[in-house]
XYZ file of C-alpha atoms in Angstrom:
341
model
C 96.310 117.788 144.511
C 99.331 119.428 146.214
C 102.515 117.452 146.780
C 102.807 118.512 150.261
C 100.654 120.896 152.352
C 101.540 123.899 154.437
C 100.081 121.969 157.576
C 102.477 119.123 157.090
C 105.293 121.553 156.763
C 104.505 123.350 159.870
C 104.083 120.103 161.861
C 107.565 118.897 160.763
C 109.145 121.966 161.835
C 110.166 122.821 158.263
C 110.337 126.389 159.075
C 112.922 126.643 161.781
C 116.281 127.962 160.780
C 119.425 128.298 162.610
C 120.401 131.022 165.212
C 120.658 134.503 163.725
C 124.418 134.523 164.296
C 124.917 131.452 162.031
C 123.650 132.303 158.678
C 124.609 132.717 155.169
C 123.519 136.140 153.741
C 122.642 134.545 150.207
C 119.753 132.952 152.070
C 118.271 136.299 153.065
C 115.597 136.068 150.387
C 114.284 132.938 151.586
C 113.941 134.146 155.537
C 110.511 135.372 156.499
C 111.767 136.835 159.994
C 113.228 136.176 163.438
C 112.051 134.956 166.734
C 113.832 134.285 169.923
C 117.303 134.535 168.124
C 116.144 131.995 165.418
C 115.499 132.746 161.781
C 112.041 131.554 160.473
C 112.020 130.500 156.669
C 109.185 131.415 154.229
C 107.209 128.155 153.894
C 105.736 129.482 150.605
C 109.054 129.430 148.909
C 109.548 126.069 150.536
C 106.292 124.796 148.755
C 107.550 126.270 145.702
C 110.861 124.691 145.648
C 109.371 121.221 146.505
C 106.834 121.408 143.602
C 109.762 122.555 141.295
C 111.998 119.541 142.508
C 109.251 117.177 142.429
C 108.204 117.791 138.812
C 112.070 117.967 137.807
C 112.705 114.616 139.457
C 109.372 113.038 138.127
C 110.241 113.778 134.499
C 113.980 112.942 134.721
C 112.995 109.384 136.002
C 110.221 109.026 133.381
C 112.793 109.626 130.719
C 115.157 106.943 132.177
C 117.205 108.756 134.665
C 118.197 107.995 138.201
C 118.890 109.867 141.247
C 121.285 109.368 144.094
C 120.188 109.998 147.782
C 122.937 111.588 149.866
C 122.558 112.179 153.588
C 125.287 111.159 156.143
C 124.112 112.927 159.240
C 122.518 110.897 161.905
C 119.144 112.765 161.529
C 119.064 111.808 157.788
C 120.434 108.478 157.780
C 117.408 106.442 158.385
C 115.265 108.434 155.965
C 117.593 108.438 153.188
C 118.173 104.603 153.100
C 114.575 103.835 153.744
C 113.201 105.945 150.839
C 115.868 105.157 148.462
C 115.501 101.265 149.147
C 111.879 101.794 148.616
C 112.047 103.188 145.116
C 115.065 101.309 144.323
C 117.529 104.175 143.826
C 121.130 104.187 145.075
C 122.032 106.327 148.171
C 124.983 107.116 150.392
C 124.238 107.540 154.242
C 127.677 106.746 155.905
C 130.626 108.668 154.617
C 131.057 110.278 151.278
C 133.990 108.935 149.779
C 135.952 111.734 147.790
C 135.904 110.987 143.935
C 132.885 108.908 144.169
C 131.434 110.706 141.084
C 134.639 112.387 139.703
C 136.540 109.194 139.869
C 133.616 106.691 139.427
C 135.654 104.293 137.595
C 137.625 103.546 140.443
C 134.488 103.428 142.792
C 133.023 101.068 140.448
C 136.078 98.622 140.767
C 135.439 98.886 144.656
C 131.871 97.720 144.313
C 132.954 94.993 141.880
C 135.424 93.847 144.571
C 132.669 94.003 147.122
C 130.354 91.828 144.991
C 132.952 89.431 144.476
C 133.768 88.911 148.198
C 130.149 88.431 148.908
C 129.821 85.703 146.129
C 132.813 83.877 147.721
C 131.476 84.059 151.181
C 128.028 82.706 150.007
C 129.954 79.991 148.015
C 131.694 78.835 151.406
C 135.217 79.753 150.251
C 135.873 81.876 153.538
C 135.107 78.568 155.572
C 137.955 76.643 153.907
C 140.703 79.564 154.216
C 143.217 79.875 156.883
C 141.428 81.802 159.721
C 143.481 84.889 159.612
C 142.835 85.305 155.629
C 139.069 84.734 156.071
C 139.084 87.385 158.807
C 140.923 90.054 156.771
C 138.650 89.247 153.646
C 135.499 89.540 155.995
C 136.575 92.901 157.500
C 137.383 94.271 154.023
C 134.127 93.251 152.730
C 132.316 94.578 155.726
C 133.945 97.908 155.390
C 133.013 98.174 151.707
C 129.472 97.319 152.445
C 129.185 99.991 155.134
C 130.384 102.705 152.685
C 129.563 101.512 149.130
C 126.527 99.019 149.912
C 123.975 101.759 148.644
C 125.455 102.150 145.329
C 126.125 98.597 144.701
C 123.933 98.400 141.476
C 124.776 102.163 140.428
C 126.436 101.166 137.095
C 126.839 104.857 135.802
C 127.149 108.354 137.240
C 123.609 109.530 138.478
C 121.375 112.045 136.535
C 120.792 114.071 139.852
C 121.783 114.345 143.302
C 119.283 114.773 146.289
C 121.222 116.170 149.202
C 120.278 116.890 152.969
C 122.606 119.375 154.666
C 124.754 120.942 151.774
C 127.403 122.269 154.154
C 128.118 118.682 155.555
C 128.017 117.224 152.057
C 129.774 120.012 150.428
C 132.271 117.494 148.740
C 129.306 115.735 146.913
C 127.845 118.993 145.857
C 131.355 120.059 144.697
C 131.702 117.098 142.549
C 128.287 117.244 141.230
C 128.797 120.839 140.214
C 132.134 120.119 138.407
C 130.455 117.329 136.309
C 127.428 119.474 135.672
C 124.938 117.086 137.544
C 121.824 118.873 138.839
C 121.453 119.159 142.641
C 118.116 118.803 144.722
C 118.866 119.817 148.318
C 117.261 121.057 151.261
C 118.897 124.485 152.299
C 119.064 125.863 155.853
C 119.863 129.345 156.852
C 123.222 128.564 156.908
C 123.633 127.224 153.343
C 124.678 128.570 150.176
C 121.699 128.222 147.654
C 123.620 129.438 144.657
C 125.400 126.047 144.370
C 122.158 124.063 144.416
C 120.004 123.826 141.145
C 116.789 123.055 142.770
C 116.900 124.532 146.477
C 114.309 123.731 148.844
C 114.366 126.159 151.861
C 113.912 124.281 155.201
C 115.199 122.850 158.393
C 117.731 120.063 157.410
C 118.211 119.175 161.145
C 114.852 117.819 162.358
C 114.396 114.079 161.575
C 110.717 114.933 160.792
C 111.422 117.599 158.016
C 114.171 115.510 156.397
C 112.015 112.477 156.312
C 109.199 114.517 154.941
C 111.204 115.921 152.064
C 112.771 112.398 151.372
C 109.390 110.806 151.114
C 108.425 113.533 148.681
C 111.573 112.974 146.604
C 110.810 109.188 146.536
C 107.108 109.947 145.530
C 108.278 111.848 142.664
C 110.646 108.754 141.525
C 107.405 106.523 141.944
C 105.340 108.701 139.869
C 107.926 108.949 137.047
C 108.129 105.179 136.787
C 104.363 105.008 136.553
C 104.594 107.716 133.952
C 107.359 105.993 132.075
C 105.383 102.671 132.044
C 102.222 104.665 130.848
C 104.328 105.926 127.925
C 105.656 102.499 127.456
C 109.349 103.728 128.145
C 111.174 100.534 128.906
C 114.545 102.288 129.816
C 112.985 103.395 133.110
C 113.456 100.184 135.560
C 110.735 99.615 137.847
C 110.958 98.816 141.643
C 110.042 95.199 140.947
C 112.898 94.928 138.325
C 115.475 96.310 140.934
C 114.382 93.630 143.389
C 116.112 90.444 143.367
C 114.423 87.829 141.071
C 113.347 84.335 142.344
C 115.766 81.622 141.722
C 114.303 78.659 139.508
C 115.325 75.161 140.078
C 118.159 75.474 137.608
C 119.668 78.395 139.037
C 119.754 76.378 142.181
C 121.269 73.378 140.908
C 123.910 75.513 138.840
C 124.833 77.607 142.074
C 124.962 74.090 144.174
C 127.532 72.855 141.402
C 129.389 76.208 141.255
C 129.583 76.097 145.247
C 130.739 72.508 145.143
C 133.456 73.279 142.439
C 134.400 76.357 144.565
C 134.810 74.012 147.688
C 136.909 71.428 145.884
C 139.241 74.015 144.456
C 139.529 75.729 147.899
C 140.249 72.240 149.443
C 143.199 71.681 146.590
C 144.480 75.051 147.370
C 144.822 74.277 151.122
C 146.383 70.859 150.500
C 148.856 72.901 148.129
C 149.493 75.312 150.933
C 150.172 72.721 153.429
C 152.582 70.726 151.255
C 154.484 73.879 150.746
C 154.619 74.638 154.508
C 155.770 71.130 155.146
C 158.540 71.369 152.382
C 159.549 74.645 153.477
C 159.892 73.251 157.276
C 161.520 70.215 155.991
C 164.346 72.376 153.969
C 164.724 74.690 157.069
C 165.383 71.491 159.424
C 168.156 70.314 156.894
C 169.674 73.516 156.745
C 169.749 73.635 160.479
C 171.161 70.199 160.688
C 173.828 71.009 158.133
C 174.722 74.105 160.161
C 175.014 72.209 163.316
C 177.093 69.356 161.728
C 179.561 71.962 160.189
C 179.716 73.820 163.692
C 180.590 70.414 165.209
C 183.255 69.621 162.795
C 184.853 72.870 163.290
C 184.701 72.520 166.914
C 186.229 69.045 166.836
C 189.246 70.450 164.380
C 189.998 73.221 167.029
C 190.318 70.445 169.660
C 192.561 68.130 167.633
C 194.842 71.122 166.892
C 194.830 72.419 170.463
C 195.967 68.602 171.435
C 198.621 68.443 168.986
C 199.890 71.862 169.889
C 200.057 70.824 173.498
C 201.886 67.533 172.817
C 204.343 69.544 170.686
C 205.071 71.862 173.527
C 205.401 69.264 175.942
C 207.833 67.328 173.830
C 209.809 70.281 173.020
C 209.834 71.363 176.613
C 211.095 67.754 177.737
C 213.886 67.785 175.219
C 214.954 71.048 176.410
C 214.952 70.035 180.149
C 217.199 67.014 179.148
C 219.720 68.927 177.151
C 219.953 71.460 180.189
C 220.534 68.214 182.457
C 223.235 66.847 180.361
C 224.998 70.216 180.196
C 224.859 70.457 183.843
C 226.513 66.810 184.395
C 229.111 67.805 181.865
C 229.846 70.978 183.684
C 230.006 69.179 186.988
C 232.568 66.546 185.630
C 234.673 69.322 184.011
C 234.850 70.815 187.497
C 235.519 67.732 189.356
C 238.533 66.866 186.878
C 240.035 70.237 187.542
C 239.836 69.772 191.321
C 241.628 66.539 191.031
C 244.298 68.265 188.970
């Protein structure tokens, strides 16, 4: 039985390319013709590309490999996330962060940070923090979840990439090529097929066509897991293994104790912060009081000096005036004596 039929491709609009003025000459071998200024792709080659990609992904997953679904354009976001989650594979459907593959160690630390923040929120630590601190951590966690939520469980570099729209995701394709990671991708008439290991000629703009190919790739993953189970290969995790296991009573009790310890610790830290704040306020008040007292003493000293200076000047002025009066009387007496003579 064929992986997909020609009728399904036609109904999904897989054969529609871009306008003739927007094309990559390297795609010429996949173009069947042109109609009303739009290129039409050869669906026979599309079928061949789909079958080759299907077989490769099936065998790769059966050998314990994993594949990263990539599609950040609006038409592909839902298809990428839904199909990747269905088969328990990692995905990126928001923005591709540069270095996600070539700097995977740093990205792993960021996903670990995201998981730690989620754990702290579950334990109720955010509720015991100051509102501003809790708000900042919540925003950081939400940002990490938005961009890295799809790769939270990706512990190593993927063995292959499935990409929708290689022109938009050229950074992801470049990183994969640099690391030698095979790329399976839908290539439209404006794409470069030479940088893709398993090109699938087709329309990468229509929701129906992208959803169809994403479903086929996910089906290949599922069949690879079944094949691994048939072979007895335990290295290929099943979808059930990827799911979160149900917690037993002991696990629930342990988590409750951990949550209680976290609450007590958070309360102690809150009390310590409040004590430090009160101590800082007390010291600041003492410093202000000391400064005010020093300023008051300085002003009082200046007032005393001014009073003493005023009194001294008044005394000197009075003495000077008395001396002048005595001199005047003496002069008057001297003048009277001379007149009598």
